[in-house]
Coordinates of C-alpha atoms in Angstrom, one line a residue:
Chain F
M834 CA 22.7 92.6 49.2
V835 CA 23.1 95.4 46.7
L836 CA 26.4 96.4 48.4
T837 CA 27.5 92.7 48.2
R838 CA 26.9 92.6 44.5
L839 CA 28.6 96.0 44.1
F840 CA 31.6 94.6 46.0
F841 CA 31.9 91.6 43.7
V842 CA 31.5 93.7 40.6
L843 CA 34.2 96.1 41.8
S844 CA 36.5 93.2 42.9
T845 CA 36.2 91.6 39.5
A846 CA 36.9 94.8 37.8
V847 CA 40.0 95.4 39.9
L848 CA 41.2 91.8 39.3
L849 CA 40.6 92.0 35.6
F850 CA 42.5 95.3 35.4
G851 CA 45.3 94.0 37.6
C852 CA 45.8 90.7 36.0
A853 CA 46.1 92.0 32.5
S854 CA 49.9 91.7 32.5
Q855 CA 50.6 90.0 35.8
S856 CA 54.0 88.3 35.8
K857 CA 54.1 84.5 35.7
T858 CA 57.9 84.3 35.7
A859 CA 60.8 86.4 37.0
D860 CA 61.8 87.3 33.5
Q861 CA 58.3 88.4 32.6
L862 CA 58.4 90.7 35.6
R863 CA 61.7 92.2 34.5
D864 CA 60.2 92.6 31.0
N865 CA 57.1 94.3 32.4
V866 CA 59.2 96.7 34.5
K867 CA 61.3 97.5 31.4
R868 CA 58.2 98.3 29.5
N869 CA 57.1 100.5 32.5
V870 CA 53.7 98.7 32.7
T871 CA 51.1 99.9 35.3
F872 CA 52.1 99.3 39.0
S873 CA 55.7 98.4 38.1
S874 CA 58.7 100.1 39.6
R875 CA 62.4 99.7 40.0
E876 CA 64.9 100.7 42.6
V877 CA 68.7 100.2 42.0
F878 CA 71.3 101.0 44.7
E879 CA 74.8 100.0 45.7
V880 CA 76.2 99.1 49.1
K881 CA 79.9 99.2 50.1
K882 CA 80.0 95.5 51.0
P883 CA 81.4 92.5 49.3
Y884 CA 78.9 90.6 47.1
R885 CA 79.0 87.4 49.1
Q886 CA 78.2 89.2 52.3
V887 CA 75.2 91.0 50.8
S888 CA 74.0 87.9 49.1
D889 CA 74.1 85.8 52.3
T890 CA 72.2 88.4 54.3
L891 CA 69.5 89.0 51.7
R892 CA 69.1 85.3 51.1
K893 CA 68.6 84.6 54.8
K894 CA 66.2 87.5 55.5
W895 CA 64.3 87.0 52.2
L896 CA 63.5 83.4 53.2
E897 CA 62.9 84.2 56.9
C898 CA 60.7 87.3 56.6
L899 CA 58.7 86.9 53.4
D900 CA 57.6 83.3 53.9
S901 CA 54.4 84.6 55.3
T902 CA 50.6 84.5 55.3
A903 CA 48.5 87.6 55.8
T904 CA 44.8 87.4 56.4
G905 CA 42.4 90.3 56.2
S906 CA 38.6 90.7 56.6
I907 CA 36.6 93.3 54.9
H908 CA 33.1 94.6 55.5
R909 CA 31.0 94.0 52.4
G910 CA 28.0 95.8 53.7
G911 CA 25.2 94.9 56.1
N912 CA 26.3 91.9 58.1
T913 CA 28.4 90.4 55.3
F914 CA 32.2 90.1 55.7
G915 CA 34.7 88.6 53.4
T916 CA 38.0 87.0 54.2
L917 CA 41.1 87.3 52.0
T918 CA 44.3 85.3 52.5
N919 CA 47.5 86.4 50.9
I920 CA 50.1 83.7 50.7
Y921 CA 53.7 84.7 49.9
K922 CA 56.4 82.4 48.6
P923 CA 60.0 83.6 48.6
K924 CA 62.6 81.7 46.6
V925 CA 66.4 82.2 46.2
A926 CA 68.9 81.2 43.5
V927 CA 72.6 81.9 44.2
T928 CA 75.5 81.8 41.8
D929 CA 79.0 83.4 42.0
R930 CA 77.8 86.2 39.6
R931 CA 74.2 86.9 40.7
T932 CA 71.7 86.2 43.5
E933 CA 68.1 86.1 42.3
L934 CA 65.4 86.6 45.0
T935 CA 61.8 86.2 43.9
L936 CA 58.6 86.7 45.8
Q937 CA 55.4 85.1 44.5
H938 CA 51.9 86.0 45.7
K939 CA 48.7 84.0 45.8
Q940 CA 45.3 85.2 47.0
T941 CA 42.5 83.0 48.3
G942 CA 39.2 83.5 49.9
A943 CA 35.5 83.1 49.4
G944 CA 34.5 84.6 46.1
V945 CA 38.1 85.4 45.1
T946 CA 39.4 84.3 41.7
Q947 CA 42.8 85.3 40.5
L948 CA 42.3 85.6 36.8
G949 CA 45.1 85.2 34.2
G950 CA 46.1 81.7 35.1
P951 CA 48.5 82.3 38.0
P952 CA 51.4 79.8 38.6
P953 CA 50.7 77.3 41.4
E954 CA 52.6 79.5 43.9
G955 CA 51.3 82.7 42.7
F956 CA 52.2 85.6 40.4
F957 CA 55.7 87.1 40.7
I958 CA 55.4 90.4 42.4
I959 CA 59.0 91.3 43.4
V960 CA 62.3 90.2 41.9
T961 CA 65.6 91.3 43.5
D962 CA 68.9 90.8 41.8
V963 CA 72.2 91.2 43.6
Y964 CA 75.5 91.5 41.6
P965 CA 79.1 92.2 42.5
A966 CA 79.8 95.7 41.2
D967 CA 83.5 95.4 42.2
K968 CA 85.5 93.6 44.9
N969 CA 83.9 95.6 47.8
T970 CA 80.7 96.9 46.3
S971 CA 77.4 95.2 45.5
R972 CA 74.6 96.4 43.3
V973 CA 71.0 95.6 44.4
D974 CA 68.3 95.8 41.7
V975 CA 64.8 95.6 43.1
Q976 CA 61.9 95.3 40.6
K977 CA 58.3 95.2 41.6
H978 CA 55.1 94.6 39.8
M979 CA 52.3 95.3 42.3
P980 CA 51.2 98.5 44.0
G981 CA 52.2 99.0 47.6
Y982 CA 54.8 96.9 49.4
A983 CA 56.8 99.9 50.5
G984 CA 57.6 98.1 53.6
V985 CA 59.3 95.3 51.7
M986 CA 61.3 97.8 49.6
K987 CA 62.4 99.6 52.7
A988 CA 63.4 96.3 54.4
I989 CA 65.5 95.1 51.4
R990 CA 67.5 98.3 51.6
N991 CA 67.9 98.0 55.4
W992 CA 69.0 94.4 55.1
A993 CA 71.6 95.2 52.3
E994 CA 72.9 98.2 54.2
G995 CA 72.8 96.4 57.5
T996 CA 70.9 99.2 59.2
S997 CA 68.0 97.0 60.4
M998 CA 67.2 93.3 60.2
A999 CA 63.5 93.7 61.0
C1000 CA 60.9 92.1 58.8
P1001 CA 58.1 94.0 56.9
D1002 CA 54.5 93.2 58.0
L1003 CA 53.0 92.0 54.8
A1004 CA 49.5 92.6 56.2
Q1005 CA 50.0 96.4 56.3
Chain Q
M455 CA -2.1 104.5 63.9
R456 CA 0.3 101.6 63.8
R457 CA 1.0 100.1 67.2
R458 CA 4.6 99.5 68.0
T459 CA 5.2 95.9 69.1
R460 CA 7.9 95.1 71.5
R461 CA 10.2 92.3 70.2
G462 CA 12.4 91.8 73.3
P463 CA 14.9 94.0 75.0
T464 CA 16.7 96.5 72.8
L465 CA 19.9 98.5 73.5
P466 CA 20.9 101.8 72.0
K467 CA 23.4 101.4 69.1
P468 CA 26.4 102.9 71.0
V469 CA 25.9 100.2 73.6
W470 CA 25.9 97.4 71.0
L471 CA 29.1 98.9 69.5
L472 CA 30.8 99.0 72.9
L473 CA 29.7 95.4 73.6
F474 CA 31.0 94.3 70.2
G475 CA 34.3 96.1 70.8
G476 CA 34.6 94.4 74.2
I477 CA 34.1 91.0 72.5
L478 CA 36.8 91.8 69.9
A479 CA 39.2 93.1 72.5
G480 CA 38.7 90.5 75.2
C481 CA 37.8 87.3 73.5
S482 CA 40.1 86.0 70.8
G483 CA 38.3 82.7 70.8
L484 CA 41.6 80.8 70.8
P485 CA 42.1 77.8 73.1
A486 CA 44.6 78.7 75.7
Y487 CA 47.9 76.7 75.7
E488 CA 48.2 74.6 78.8
S489 CA 51.1 72.6 79.9
D490 CA 52.5 71.0 83.1
L491 CA 56.0 71.1 81.9
P492 CA 58.4 73.5 83.6
A493 CA 58.6 76.8 81.7
N494 CA 61.4 76.9 79.2
L495 CA 60.1 79.4 76.6
N496 CA 60.1 83.0 77.7
V497 CA 58.6 85.6 75.4
R498 CA 59.2 89.3 75.9
T499 CA 57.0 91.5 73.6
R500 CA 57.1 95.2 72.7
L501 CA 54.2 96.3 70.5
S502 CA 53.4 99.6 68.8
S503 CA 50.2 99.8 66.8
P504 CA 50.8 100.4 63.1
S505 CA 47.7 102.6 62.9
V506 CA 45.7 104.9 65.1
L507 CA 42.6 103.0 63.9
L508 CA 43.9 99.9 65.8
T509 CA 44.1 101.6 69.2
A510 CA 41.6 101.4 72.0
P511 CA 40.4 105.1 71.9
L512 CA 39.1 104.5 68.3
A513 CA 37.7 101.1 69.3
G514 CA 40.4 99.1 67.6
S515 CA 43.0 96.7 68.9
F516 CA 46.4 95.4 67.9
D517 CA 47.7 92.2 69.6
A518 CA 50.3 89.6 69.2
Y519 CA 49.7 85.8 69.8
L520 CA 51.9 82.8 69.9
H521 CA 50.3 79.6 68.6
L522 CA 52.0 76.4 69.7
T523 CA 51.9 73.2 67.7
A524 CA 53.6 69.9 68.7
V525 CA 55.3 68.1 65.9
D526 CA 55.7 64.3 66.0
R527 CA 58.4 62.1 64.4
R528 CA 56.4 61.9 61.2
C529 CA 56.3 65.7 61.1
Q530 CA 52.6 65.7 61.8
K531 CA 51.4 68.8 63.4
N532 CA 49.1 68.8 66.5
Y533 CA 47.9 72.3 67.5
R534 CA 48.1 72.6 71.3
G535 CA 46.8 76.1 72.0
S536 CA 47.7 79.8 71.9
V537 CA 48.9 82.5 74.3
K538 CA 48.4 86.2 74.0
L539 CA 51.6 88.1 74.2
G540 CA 51.6 91.3 76.2
G541 CA 53.6 93.8 78.3
T542 CA 55.0 91.2 80.7
V543 CA 57.2 88.3 79.9
V544 CA 55.1 85.2 79.1
S545 CA 56.6 81.9 80.1
V546 CA 55.4 78.5 79.0
G547 CA 56.7 74.9 79.0
I548 CA 57.2 73.1 75.7
P549 CA 58.5 69.6 75.3
A550 CA 62.3 69.2 75.3
D551 CA 64.1 67.2 72.6
Q552 CA 61.2 67.2 70.2
P553 CA 60.2 69.9 67.7
S554 CA 57.5 72.5 68.3
Y555 CA 56.2 74.7 65.6
L556 CA 55.9 78.3 66.9
V557 CA 53.7 80.7 65.0
F558 CA 53.7 84.3 66.0
E559 CA 50.7 86.3 64.8
F560 CA 50.3 90.1 64.7
S561 CA 46.6 90.9 64.5
G562 CA 44.8 94.2 64.2
R563 CA 41.0 94.9 64.3
S564 CA 39.2 98.1 63.7
L565 CA 35.6 98.6 64.8
L566 CA 35.3 101.7 62.7
T567 CA 36.3 100.1 59.5
R568 CA 34.9 96.8 60.6
G569 CA 38.0 95.2 59.1
S570 CA 40.9 93.1 60.4
A571 CA 44.3 92.1 59.3
S572 CA 46.9 89.7 60.6
S573 CA 50.3 88.3 59.5
T574 CA 52.4 85.4 60.8
Y575 CA 56.0 84.4 61.3
A576 CA 56.7 80.8 62.0
T577 CA 59.7 78.8 63.2
L578 CA 60.5 75.2 64.1
L579 CA 62.2 74.9 67.5
T580 CA 63.6 71.8 69.2
P581 CA 64.5 72.8 72.7
R582 CA 67.3 71.0 74.4
S583 CA 66.6 69.8 77.9
G584 CA 68.1 71.9 80.6
H585 CA 68.1 75.0 78.4
Q586 CA 66.0 78.1 78.4
Y587 CA 64.7 79.8 75.3
D588 CA 64.2 83.6 75.4
V589 CA 62.3 85.2 72.5
D590 CA 62.3 88.9 71.9
V591 CA 59.3 90.0 69.9
A592 CA 59.1 93.6 68.7
Y593 CA 56.7 95.4 66.4
A594 CA 57.0 99.1 65.4
D595 CA 56.5 101.1 62.2
E596 CA 54.9 98.2 60.3
M597 CA 58.1 96.2 60.9
Y598 CA 58.7 93.4 63.3
S599 CA 61.6 91.3 64.6
I600 CA 61.5 88.0 66.4
T601 CA 64.7 86.7 67.8
V602 CA 65.1 83.4 69.7
Y603 CA 68.0 82.9 72.0
E604 CA 69.1 79.6 73.7
R605 CA 70.4 80.1 77.2
N606 CA 72.2 77.6 79.4
P607 CA 71.2 78.5 83.0
R608 CA 74.3 76.8 84.4
S609 CA 76.9 78.5 82.3
G610 CA 75.0 81.6 81.5
L611 CA 76.0 81.2 77.8
R612 CA 73.5 82.5 75.3
R613 CA 73.3 82.1 71.5
E614 CA 70.9 83.1 68.9
V615 CA 68.9 80.3 67.3
E616 CA 68.3 80.7 63.6
R617 CA 64.8 80.4 62.3
R618 CA 63.9 77.0 60.7
P619 CA 61.0 76.7 58.3
F620 CA 58.6 73.8 58.8
S621 CA 60.1 72.2 55.6
A622 CA 63.2 71.5 57.7
C623 CA 61.3 68.9 59.6
K624 CA 62.4 65.4 58.4
P625 CA 60.3 62.3 59.3
N626 CA 62.3 59.6 61.1

């Protein structure tokens, strides 16, 4: 019982710390990355492929691989277990000049409260912008506001470069 | 001197742990998918555990499952059962000319951490009669790929079937 209480106290502390500046829009995420807030990072790279080709591949894989639900159970001490469900919502907006790929994240579970008033489909955790750098080169700008997700970052680069079309396991 | 009272049969803790591990490894608790239809869905799986904690020597497990759900004309789902995917090709029969919702799940459990995690990948498939559907499922390095091919047994022609989200289902 003591461990259960401790778990809830720690969980709440983590949630409070984490939600202080969680991104509710794609622009807010970009702004948070620009201000270098905690748990934000950015990766920009270019690929020698036309914009349309990179945009098409990333759009397809983004919607295919990141439309996912990951469930985990954790031991809270004694015979008490908690279940956490992470729901991911990928979205894409394409124009001739830019492809915007966003990933939203929502967490549910017994005793789990996402503070900070998350949007209905969750906080924005990754925003990827693809631009034409020149006729045969595309620039990919990946901005993240959440710890972890190295697998997603690796997958985006793989998809853009065409080295692998595998999906990242969002439960890992 | 306090007298010890016997409260029923007791087993040493390691035996309980082994029994618990056996239950985790052997009984997923999912209803098995059963169908009298001729097999038209053939799933070949290659799995590599993402963590040493999810391997048998450390009392863990890492498995893949396919959950099959029938979808009617109103796009209502009716869960029909699940199959565990393994080393050999798993073949099942699903109704032709009507959509089925296939959910692939990667699931890991660790007895040491007493935790579990799973993630899913789903696609809507409407098999054509007289065709076979071959699915390649691969998981390695926290990345997975699921590729569905449609094969015409008469002509031998094979083509890749794109993933369709459930939202692609339109009531008629």
